[in-house]
Amino acid sequence: MSEYDDATRLEAGEDPARRHGTFHEEWMIGNAVNGGLVMTTALQALGEHLAADPTETTEHVNPVVLSAYFMTASQPGPFTVTTEIMRCGRRLSTGQMTIHQTGDDGQPVERMRAIGSFGDLADLDVQRQASPPEMPPPEECVSAEQAPPDFLANAKFLERLDLRLDPRTAGWAVGKPSMRGVMRGWLRLRDGREPDTTMLMMALDALPPVAFDLGLFGWTPTLEFTGHVRRRPAPGWLQVSLGSETLGGGMMEEDALIWDSTGNLVAQSRQLCGVRLPR
Amino acid sequence: MSEYDDATRLEAGEDPARRHGTFHEEWMIGNAVNGGLVMTTALQALGEHLAADPTETTEHVNPVVLSAYFMTASQPGPFTVTTEIMRCGRRLSTGQMTIHQTGDDGQPVERMRAIGSFGDLADLDVQRQASPPEMPPPEECVSAEQAPPDFLANAKFLERLDLRLDPRTAGWAVGKPSMRGVMRGWLRLRDGREPDTTMLMMALDALPPVAFDLGLFGWTPTLEFTGHVRRRPAPGWLQVSLGSETLGGGMMEEDALIWDSTGNLVAQSRQLCGVRLPR
């Protein structure tokens, strides 16, 4: 079993709306479990709930849109996902996902709450899509393995990925951010597992924060994240492009786009994150 | 009292999490109450709930982010907003909003569910923001009053607004869409009420669908909408710009940006909407 599949594996019990899993230390970034993995796990739970519901349209197997709000940082250890099916429509089936962990005082602490919709992204007829940016091939890009060891020590999550940054947007790693608010790279799972529509939601939040390219190296917690999946990705490398145009009041926006190995746009997102400005 | 304030007015009862209001026919667009008004009403309720909560930081008076999922079309008549305060943090206070109406069978029908966060947008220090597009002044733009009467008959909502479209993006109104997926215009409330941070969330969803500029004139229901408010708007005209780069599988994305009369970016959004393609 791939380590990604293992990390998002859930146990179902008698309650059809409740599933249990364990966050592993290997998926941490800084002092929290990677938010992308948390979202992917929540989607996994809603997908399983929809698939098990006898009244549900079984064709709605792909996450199409997800809006997630992060309340507290997820920690390694057991968690519970609670799901609620809100509406099964012709085009989309929509539900709510909540992830809890047990706090130090033994009480449940809410980590993330999200609403999202599943649909059928097979055999899509696509009329318009953004084209991928020009980028050198993966072998001419900067591997995350080349990052300073003290950086990698706080980003075990990056070891789960094979990430190659476009050298033109990797200057921040050697103290020379471009100050344009751009980051681009090639991405795939280190364990060789091919991307699917659920994994794309993690890939949208997998690159280093675009804030780094603005010279802002502090912790940039995701406050809200909304991702749209446009198509089922082809096997192979994903091409990820981040940008940001807005920064103010201690918050910034980060936009992400992903193309698959055939050059089709497969996912896009916008997140609002906190940012600490240098004094 | 302005007709906008009247339309978003809520009655609170004994339950601090429940408020009641009435959707007016005057705010309809097609066969539904305008989704922007529905979202604004939900935010109004969460804002009142937060303000009434003794444990809440009273500085969090401005909506900062909202993600709304539309389940069924809101109809003129009474509705109930149920709110839940999820977390009061230092930077943001986050809660959930649900709007119900009574269906034909007397049972409650969920219209919209949303998660959103309030914060303090006063005295923001802004480092980066997109600049407004070049547009002719309002008096040289195309007023919605010039739209065909049969179009206006199905869009009473437009009569609540003073909307002036940039002539370069209004060709669709005379059967000549630019096919670029762009729409721009000046916007203010017809009753003269000045914009505030809550009203901006409606303004993000107030222009005709950008689909019109792609020659797609069918109903484009909002499936999911996420809006970010960046600043408190100055009094006067709002400048709204819509774009879309993605269309496929019967769905499209619509991105909106709003600048206030001083040229500051005050809000932005992305929505996923359904679209019917010509056969």
XYZ file of C-alpha atoms in Angstrom:
558
model
C 0.000 0.000 0.000
C 1.280 3.487 -0.819
C 2.150 5.694 2.165
C -0.349 8.268 0.884
C -3.162 5.701 0.827
C -2.091 4.516 4.256
C -2.166 8.085 5.622
C -5.706 8.737 4.371
C -7.107 5.334 5.346
C -10.241 5.447 7.517
C -12.033 2.925 9.717
C -15.827 2.946 9.569
C -17.936 1.817 12.488
C -21.687 1.438 13.042
C -22.393 5.149 12.623
C -22.469 5.794 8.837
C -21.504 9.440 9.480
C -18.371 8.806 11.516
C -14.948 7.485 10.525
C -11.656 7.238 12.385
C -8.061 7.573 11.294
C -4.590 8.509 12.504
C -2.444 11.445 11.435
C 1.194 10.423 11.129
C 4.151 12.547 12.172
C 5.608 11.968 8.701
C 3.021 14.337 7.215
C 3.823 17.310 9.432
C 4.914 20.709 8.267
C 6.120 22.975 11.057
C 4.031 22.234 14.138
C 0.944 20.900 12.324
C -0.147 18.067 10.098
C -0.213 19.362 6.511
C -3.582 21.015 5.855
C -3.804 19.445 2.423
C -3.680 15.972 3.959
C -6.359 16.997 6.480
C -8.639 18.143 3.636
C -7.942 15.029 1.573
C -8.820 12.840 4.549
C -12.099 14.710 5.055
C -12.975 14.261 1.369
C -12.122 10.581 1.612
C -14.666 10.288 4.450
C -17.417 12.158 2.594
C -16.751 10.089 -0.527
C -17.085 6.863 1.476
C -20.254 8.135 3.160
C -21.805 9.026 -0.209
C -20.790 5.668 -1.707
C -22.389 3.816 1.219
C -25.638 5.802 1.100
C -28.341 3.839 -0.706
C -30.196 7.006 -1.783
C -27.114 8.561 -3.360
C -26.236 8.833 -7.070
C -23.300 6.468 -7.351
C -21.796 8.444 -10.249
C -20.785 11.296 -7.905
C -17.371 9.834 -7.072
C -15.078 12.833 -7.672
C -14.647 15.828 -5.368
C -15.496 18.912 -7.455
C -15.310 21.711 -4.888
C -14.242 22.007 -1.248
C -14.240 24.965 1.156
C -12.298 24.296 4.345
C -11.892 26.434 7.458
C -9.027 25.618 9.808
C -9.735 26.224 13.480
C -6.727 24.645 15.223
C -3.563 22.871 14.062
C -3.977 19.113 13.554
C -1.525 16.986 15.550
C -0.141 13.487 14.985
C -2.476 10.905 16.513
C -6.050 9.672 16.195
C -8.821 11.799 14.723
C -12.519 11.469 13.908
C -14.224 12.715 10.728
C -17.941 13.386 10.969
C -19.799 13.754 7.692
C -23.295 14.913 6.833
C -24.916 14.502 3.440
C -26.709 17.790 2.799
C -28.139 17.319 -0.661
C -27.929 14.811 -3.479
C -28.683 16.687 -6.684
C -28.523 15.737 -10.313
C -25.219 17.468 -10.945
C -23.582 17.434 -7.489
C -23.910 15.782 -4.095
C -23.011 18.146 -1.264
C -21.989 17.455 2.305
C -20.243 18.741 5.361
C -17.073 17.379 6.969
C -15.717 18.032 10.454
C -12.436 16.749 11.873
C -11.944 16.488 15.639
C -9.079 15.359 17.810
C -9.007 14.896 21.578
C -7.429 17.844 23.380
C -5.141 17.767 26.430
C -8.200 18.076 28.672
C -9.832 15.022 27.086
C -12.438 17.123 25.290
C -12.880 17.036 21.506
C -11.195 19.930 19.691
C -12.392 20.882 16.222
C -9.497 21.042 13.750
C -11.256 21.761 10.469
C -14.758 22.162 9.127
C -15.545 22.019 5.432
C -18.382 21.912 2.953
C -17.835 20.227 -0.375
C -19.508 18.709 -3.399
C -18.885 15.523 -5.352
C -19.758 14.999 -9.001
C -18.751 12.946 -12.002
C -15.648 14.261 -13.766
C -15.386 11.395 -16.262
C -15.517 12.144 -19.989
C -15.715 15.907 -19.540
C -16.277 18.135 -22.503
C -13.917 21.079 -21.831
C -14.443 24.346 -23.707
C -12.035 26.766 -22.009
C -9.035 26.363 -19.731
C -5.878 28.254 -18.807
C -2.662 26.993 -20.423
C 0.268 25.774 -18.323
C 3.203 28.176 -17.852
C 6.535 27.603 -19.596
C 8.798 25.670 -17.237
C 12.077 23.775 -17.584
C 11.632 19.970 -17.345
C 11.746 18.366 -13.859
C 15.365 17.255 -14.249
C 16.434 20.888 -14.752
C 14.479 22.131 -11.694
C 15.489 22.491 -8.057
C 14.634 19.469 -5.928
C 13.335 19.978 -2.407
C 16.131 17.570 -1.383
C 18.524 20.457 -2.050
C 16.875 22.559 0.673
C 18.900 23.307 3.842
C 18.692 20.409 6.371
C 17.243 22.647 9.112
C 14.436 23.576 6.720
C 13.695 19.925 5.897
C 13.772 19.010 9.602
C 10.598 21.077 10.070
C 8.984 19.868 6.873
C 8.808 16.082 6.962
C 5.808 16.443 4.692
C 8.158 17.467 1.863
C 9.853 14.037 2.072
C 6.500 12.487 1.045
C 6.687 14.406 -2.222
C 8.949 14.610 -5.218
C 8.910 18.389 -5.718
C 11.014 20.243 -8.293
C 10.852 24.031 -8.241
C 11.366 26.148 -11.334
C 14.801 27.760 -10.695
C 13.312 31.162 -11.658
C 10.947 30.947 -8.655
C 13.305 29.243 -6.194
C 15.563 32.223 -5.442
C 13.994 32.562 -1.962
C 15.752 29.306 -0.976
C 19.111 31.078 -1.319
C 17.910 34.358 0.182
C 16.918 35.981 -3.120
C 13.106 35.999 -3.384
C 11.882 37.459 -6.678
C 9.357 39.652 -4.776
C 6.812 38.956 -7.539
C 4.741 36.520 -5.477
C 5.146 33.555 -7.817
C 6.125 29.917 -7.281
C 6.071 27.088 -9.797
C 7.083 23.465 -9.693
C 6.604 19.863 -10.712
C 5.003 17.594 -8.137
C 4.291 13.919 -7.633
C 4.020 11.599 -4.659
C 7.369 10.128 -3.645
C 5.846 6.670 -3.270
C 4.959 6.588 -6.968
C 1.211 6.588 -6.422
C -0.457 8.346 -9.351
C -2.630 11.436 -8.727
C -6.418 11.219 -8.514
C -9.085 13.873 -7.994
C -8.945 13.643 -4.184
C -5.136 13.826 -4.068
C -5.292 17.022 -6.191
C -6.836 18.870 -3.246
C -3.660 18.136 -1.277
C -1.424 19.031 -4.217
C -3.043 22.507 -4.319
C -1.612 23.147 -0.842
C 1.675 21.235 -1.108
C 4.235 23.737 -2.380
C 6.115 26.061 -0.004
C 3.991 29.174 0.682
C 4.082 31.775 -2.086
C 4.849 34.220 0.757
C 8.458 32.925 0.638
C 8.841 34.553 -2.795
C 7.833 37.862 -1.168
C 10.576 37.464 1.435
C 8.072 36.493 4.156
C 9.453 33.356 5.793
C 7.234 33.140 8.880
C 4.455 30.617 9.454
C 1.540 31.278 7.067
C -1.430 29.366 8.537
C -4.268 28.622 6.131
C -7.424 30.294 7.456
C -9.718 29.353 4.591
C -9.103 27.259 1.488
C -11.414 26.694 -1.469
C -10.334 24.303 -4.191
C -12.029 23.301 -7.444
C -11.192 20.060 -9.238
C -11.767 20.428 -12.983
C -10.812 17.047 -14.441
C -9.448 13.620 -13.570
C -5.643 13.922 -13.801
C -3.602 11.758 -16.156
C -0.773 9.724 -14.564
C 2.595 11.434 -14.210
C 3.927 14.786 -13.039
C 1.623 17.580 -11.927
C 2.612 21.123 -12.818
C 1.721 23.537 -9.996
C 1.732 27.340 -10.223
C 1.162 29.649 -7.246
C 0.529 33.379 -7.306
C -0.584 36.139 -4.961
C -1.755 39.648 -5.700
C -3.150 40.704 -2.350
C -1.361 41.225 0.949
C -2.609 43.411 3.762
C -3.795 43.495 7.333
C -1.681 40.477 8.240
C -3.438 38.305 5.655
C -2.739 37.324 2.086
C -4.317 35.325 -0.692
C -2.576 32.433 -2.420
C -3.920 31.175 -5.751
C -2.907 27.784 -7.123
C -3.370 26.133 -10.508
C -2.495 22.545 -11.443
C -2.066 20.980 -14.880
C -1.565 17.253 -15.448
C 1.074 15.579 -17.625
C -1.076 16.081 -20.736
C -1.257 19.859 -20.150
C -4.892 19.925 -19.054
C -5.938 22.181 -16.173
C -7.090 19.758 -13.467
C -7.508 21.890 -10.329
C -7.348 25.427 -8.987
C -7.687 27.020 -5.573
C -7.534 30.198 -3.563
C -6.636 30.352 0.082
C -6.607 33.095 2.669
C -3.642 32.757 4.973
C -2.219 34.650 7.879
C 1.179 36.258 7.453
C 3.603 37.823 9.882
C 5.357 40.894 8.553
C 8.942 41.729 9.484
C 9.032 44.535 12.068
C -34.643 53.143 6.016
C -32.914 52.084 2.791
C -34.572 49.263 0.862
C -31.325 47.280 1.125
C -31.304 47.595 4.922
C -34.982 46.683 4.970
C -34.346 43.577 2.857
C -31.578 42.302 5.145
C -33.361 43.146 8.418
C -33.684 40.268 10.885
C -35.832 39.627 13.947
C -34.114 37.929 16.876
C -36.047 35.815 19.353
C -35.098 33.980 22.529
C -32.725 31.590 20.764
C -29.443 33.504 20.252
C -28.633 31.272 17.241
C -31.834 31.850 15.282
C -33.111 34.907 13.398
C -36.048 35.444 11.077
C -36.550 37.599 8.009
C -38.495 37.879 4.779
C -37.196 37.708 1.226
C -38.939 40.249 -0.989
C -40.011 39.646 -4.571
C -38.190 42.866 -5.490
C -34.836 41.106 -5.014
C -35.515 38.242 -7.418
C -33.481 37.350 -10.430
C -35.080 34.733 -12.666
C -36.964 32.297 -10.445
C -34.890 32.846 -7.293
C -34.020 35.483 -4.759
C -30.597 36.891 -5.666
C -27.905 34.672 -4.117
C -25.876 37.713 -3.107
C -28.744 38.973 -0.966
C -29.109 35.510 0.591
C -25.410 35.506 1.533
C -25.544 39.069 2.844
C -28.520 38.169 5.037
C -26.675 35.152 6.432
C -23.635 37.316 7.237
C -25.904 39.871 8.880
C -27.193 37.094 11.165
C -23.725 35.791 12.071
C -22.526 39.343 12.715
C -25.464 39.952 15.065
C -24.850 36.625 16.813
C -21.165 37.456 17.327
C -21.985 40.956 18.573
C -24.481 39.542 21.097
C -22.089 36.866 22.379
C -20.452 37.973 25.634
C -17.372 35.778 25.052
C -16.694 37.244 21.629
C -14.049 39.788 20.626
C -16.166 42.813 19.776
C -13.610 44.098 17.238
C -14.523 41.332 14.772
C -17.284 43.308 13.074
C -16.374 42.884 9.380
C -16.946 39.767 7.281
C -13.538 38.753 5.911
C -14.319 35.486 4.142
C -17.457 33.520 3.274
C -17.946 30.174 1.516
C -21.547 29.505 0.559
C -23.145 26.411 -0.967
C -26.542 26.783 -2.582
C -28.832 23.784 -2.243
C -32.179 25.092 -3.522
C -33.429 28.405 -4.928
C -34.631 30.876 -2.275
C -38.205 32.095 -2.762
C -39.963 35.287 -1.670
C -41.377 34.864 1.818
C -40.215 34.158 5.356
C -36.921 32.457 6.125
C -34.902 31.436 9.170
C -31.139 31.855 9.592
C -29.461 29.551 12.068
C -25.944 30.492 13.142
C -23.267 28.678 15.112
C -20.142 30.303 16.478
C -17.362 27.794 15.803
C -14.279 29.587 17.067
C -13.342 33.017 18.353
C -9.660 33.483 17.622
C -7.319 36.422 17.924
C -7.427 37.294 14.250
C -10.811 35.919 13.147
C -14.106 34.675 14.578
C -15.582 31.853 12.521
C -19.111 30.524 12.317
C -21.612 28.613 10.284
C -24.832 29.937 8.717
C -27.802 27.993 7.406
C -30.882 29.452 5.708
C -34.139 27.491 5.666
C -37.569 28.181 4.221
C -40.748 26.142 4.613
C -41.426 23.904 1.619
C -44.789 23.123 0.016
C -45.131 20.107 2.311
C -44.644 22.251 5.423
C -41.172 20.832 6.057
C -38.074 23.047 6.296
C -36.008 23.168 3.109
C -32.360 24.171 3.274
C -31.558 26.978 0.830
C -27.947 27.749 1.598
C -25.248 26.695 4.013
C -22.108 28.741 4.569
C -19.031 29.019 6.731
C -17.457 32.423 7.220
C -15.111 34.475 9.346
C -15.335 37.974 10.768
C -12.380 40.187 11.623
C -11.404 43.811 12.002
C -10.728 45.543 8.675
C -10.222 49.029 10.150
C -6.916 50.822 9.627
C -5.416 48.112 7.461
C -1.834 48.304 6.381
C -1.971 47.147 2.717
C 1.233 46.027 0.994
C 0.023 44.578 -2.316
C -3.184 44.809 -4.297
C -4.354 44.526 -7.909
C -5.030 47.833 -9.695
C -8.462 48.643 -11.118
C -8.918 48.214 -14.882
C -9.215 51.212 -17.202
C -12.908 51.997 -17.668
C -14.899 54.922 -19.048
C -16.668 56.953 -16.319
C -20.187 55.822 -15.242
C -21.917 58.456 -17.401
C -20.278 56.978 -20.514
C -21.251 53.407 -19.631
C -24.354 51.365 -20.476
C -27.067 51.519 -17.838
C -29.032 48.374 -16.988
C -32.116 50.549 -17.617
C -31.276 50.269 -21.305
C -31.696 46.475 -21.211
C -34.673 44.987 -23.114
C -37.920 45.134 -21.015
C -38.409 41.350 -21.184
C -34.924 40.926 -19.688
C -35.660 43.381 -16.881
C -39.019 41.698 -16.196
C -37.082 38.631 -15.011
C -34.483 40.640 -13.130
C -36.259 42.862 -10.624
C -33.061 42.661 -8.617
C -31.365 44.890 -11.203
C -33.823 47.677 -10.364
C -32.363 47.747 -6.834
C -28.995 48.666 -8.339
C -27.502 51.472 -10.355
C -25.358 49.397 -12.701
C -23.346 50.845 -15.614
C -21.542 48.361 -17.841
C -18.364 49.210 -19.689
C -19.534 49.408 -23.344
C -16.587 47.201 -24.366
C -18.017 44.353 -22.261
C -21.728 44.972 -22.930
C -21.861 43.686 -26.518
C -23.772 40.583 -25.352
C -26.794 42.820 -24.648
C -27.083 43.484 -28.396
C -26.213 39.921 -29.439
C -22.467 40.519 -29.818
C -20.667 38.886 -26.873
C -16.904 39.479 -26.979
C -16.309 35.736 -26.296
C -13.413 36.728 -24.016
C -15.299 35.978 -20.779
C -15.027 39.483 -19.350
C -17.559 41.875 -17.807
C -16.899 45.204 -16.111
C -19.096 47.862 -14.627
C -19.799 50.536 -12.044
C -22.187 49.587 -9.268
C -24.007 51.246 -6.404
C -27.280 50.696 -4.597
C -30.172 52.540 -6.233
C -31.444 53.778 -2.854
C -28.220 55.716 -2.292
C -27.074 53.614 0.650
C -23.280 53.568 0.724
C -21.411 50.232 0.524
C -20.090 48.474 3.601
C -18.147 45.252 4.046
C -21.280 43.071 4.239
C -22.869 44.646 1.164
C -19.666 43.918 -0.807
C -20.454 40.196 -0.621
C -23.667 40.918 -2.555
C -21.874 43.232 -4.981
C -19.512 40.364 -5.900
C -22.515 38.460 -7.259
C -24.575 41.362 -8.655
C -23.495 41.791 -12.272
C -25.034 39.735 -15.078
C -23.223 36.369 -15.346
C -19.899 36.517 -17.158
C -21.277 33.560 -19.161
C -23.299 36.127 -21.172
C -20.023 37.438 -22.618
C -19.323 33.883 -23.833
C -22.682 33.785 -25.614
C -24.216 31.518 -22.951
C -27.528 33.101 -21.985
C -29.118 30.273 -19.980
C -29.579 30.210 -16.229
C -26.194 29.914 -14.465
C -26.989 28.806 -10.907
C -24.280 29.438 -8.321
C -23.212 26.086 -6.864
C -20.465 27.406 -4.602
C -19.269 30.938 -3.904
C -16.269 32.046 -1.877
C -15.720 35.758 -1.325
C -12.946 37.626 0.467
C -13.404 41.161 1.770
C -10.076 43.000 1.832
C -10.916 46.492 3.135
C -13.759 48.708 4.254
C -15.030 50.444 1.097
C -15.065 54.243 0.749
C -18.435 55.830 -0.113
C -19.338 56.099 -3.800
C -19.238 53.904 -6.870
C -17.833 50.383 -6.790
C -15.887 49.191 -9.805
C -16.585 45.506 -10.510
C -14.635 43.280 -12.893
C -15.645 39.703 -13.786
C -13.605 37.120 -15.616
C -13.670 33.416 -16.371
C -10.954 31.130 -17.677
C -12.485 27.714 -17.103
C -15.557 26.172 -18.692
C -16.201 22.453 -18.966
C -18.451 19.609 -17.935
C -21.454 21.919 -17.665
C -19.739 24.081 -15.051
C -17.700 27.246 -15.139
C -15.807 29.497 -12.773
C -16.540 33.197 -12.399
C -13.964 35.423 -10.703
C -14.914 38.890 -9.430
C -12.846 41.827 -8.187
C -14.174 45.062 -6.659
C -12.407 48.377 -6.158
C -13.900 51.292 -4.242
C -14.091 54.942 -5.346
C -10.541 55.580 -4.118
C -9.164 52.774 -6.322
C -8.472 50.341 -3.477
C -9.215 46.641 -3.950
C -11.969 45.915 -1.422
C -13.241 42.428 -2.295
C -12.712 39.458 -4.566
C -14.482 36.159 -5.152
C -14.623 32.988 -7.162
C -17.767 31.029 -7.807
C -18.499 27.710 -9.442
C -21.697 27.877 -11.451
C -23.681 25.548 -13.612
C -24.014 26.404 -17.280
C -26.189 25.022 -20.050
C -24.443 24.751 -23.391
C -26.276 25.318 -26.669
C -26.998 21.991 -28.352
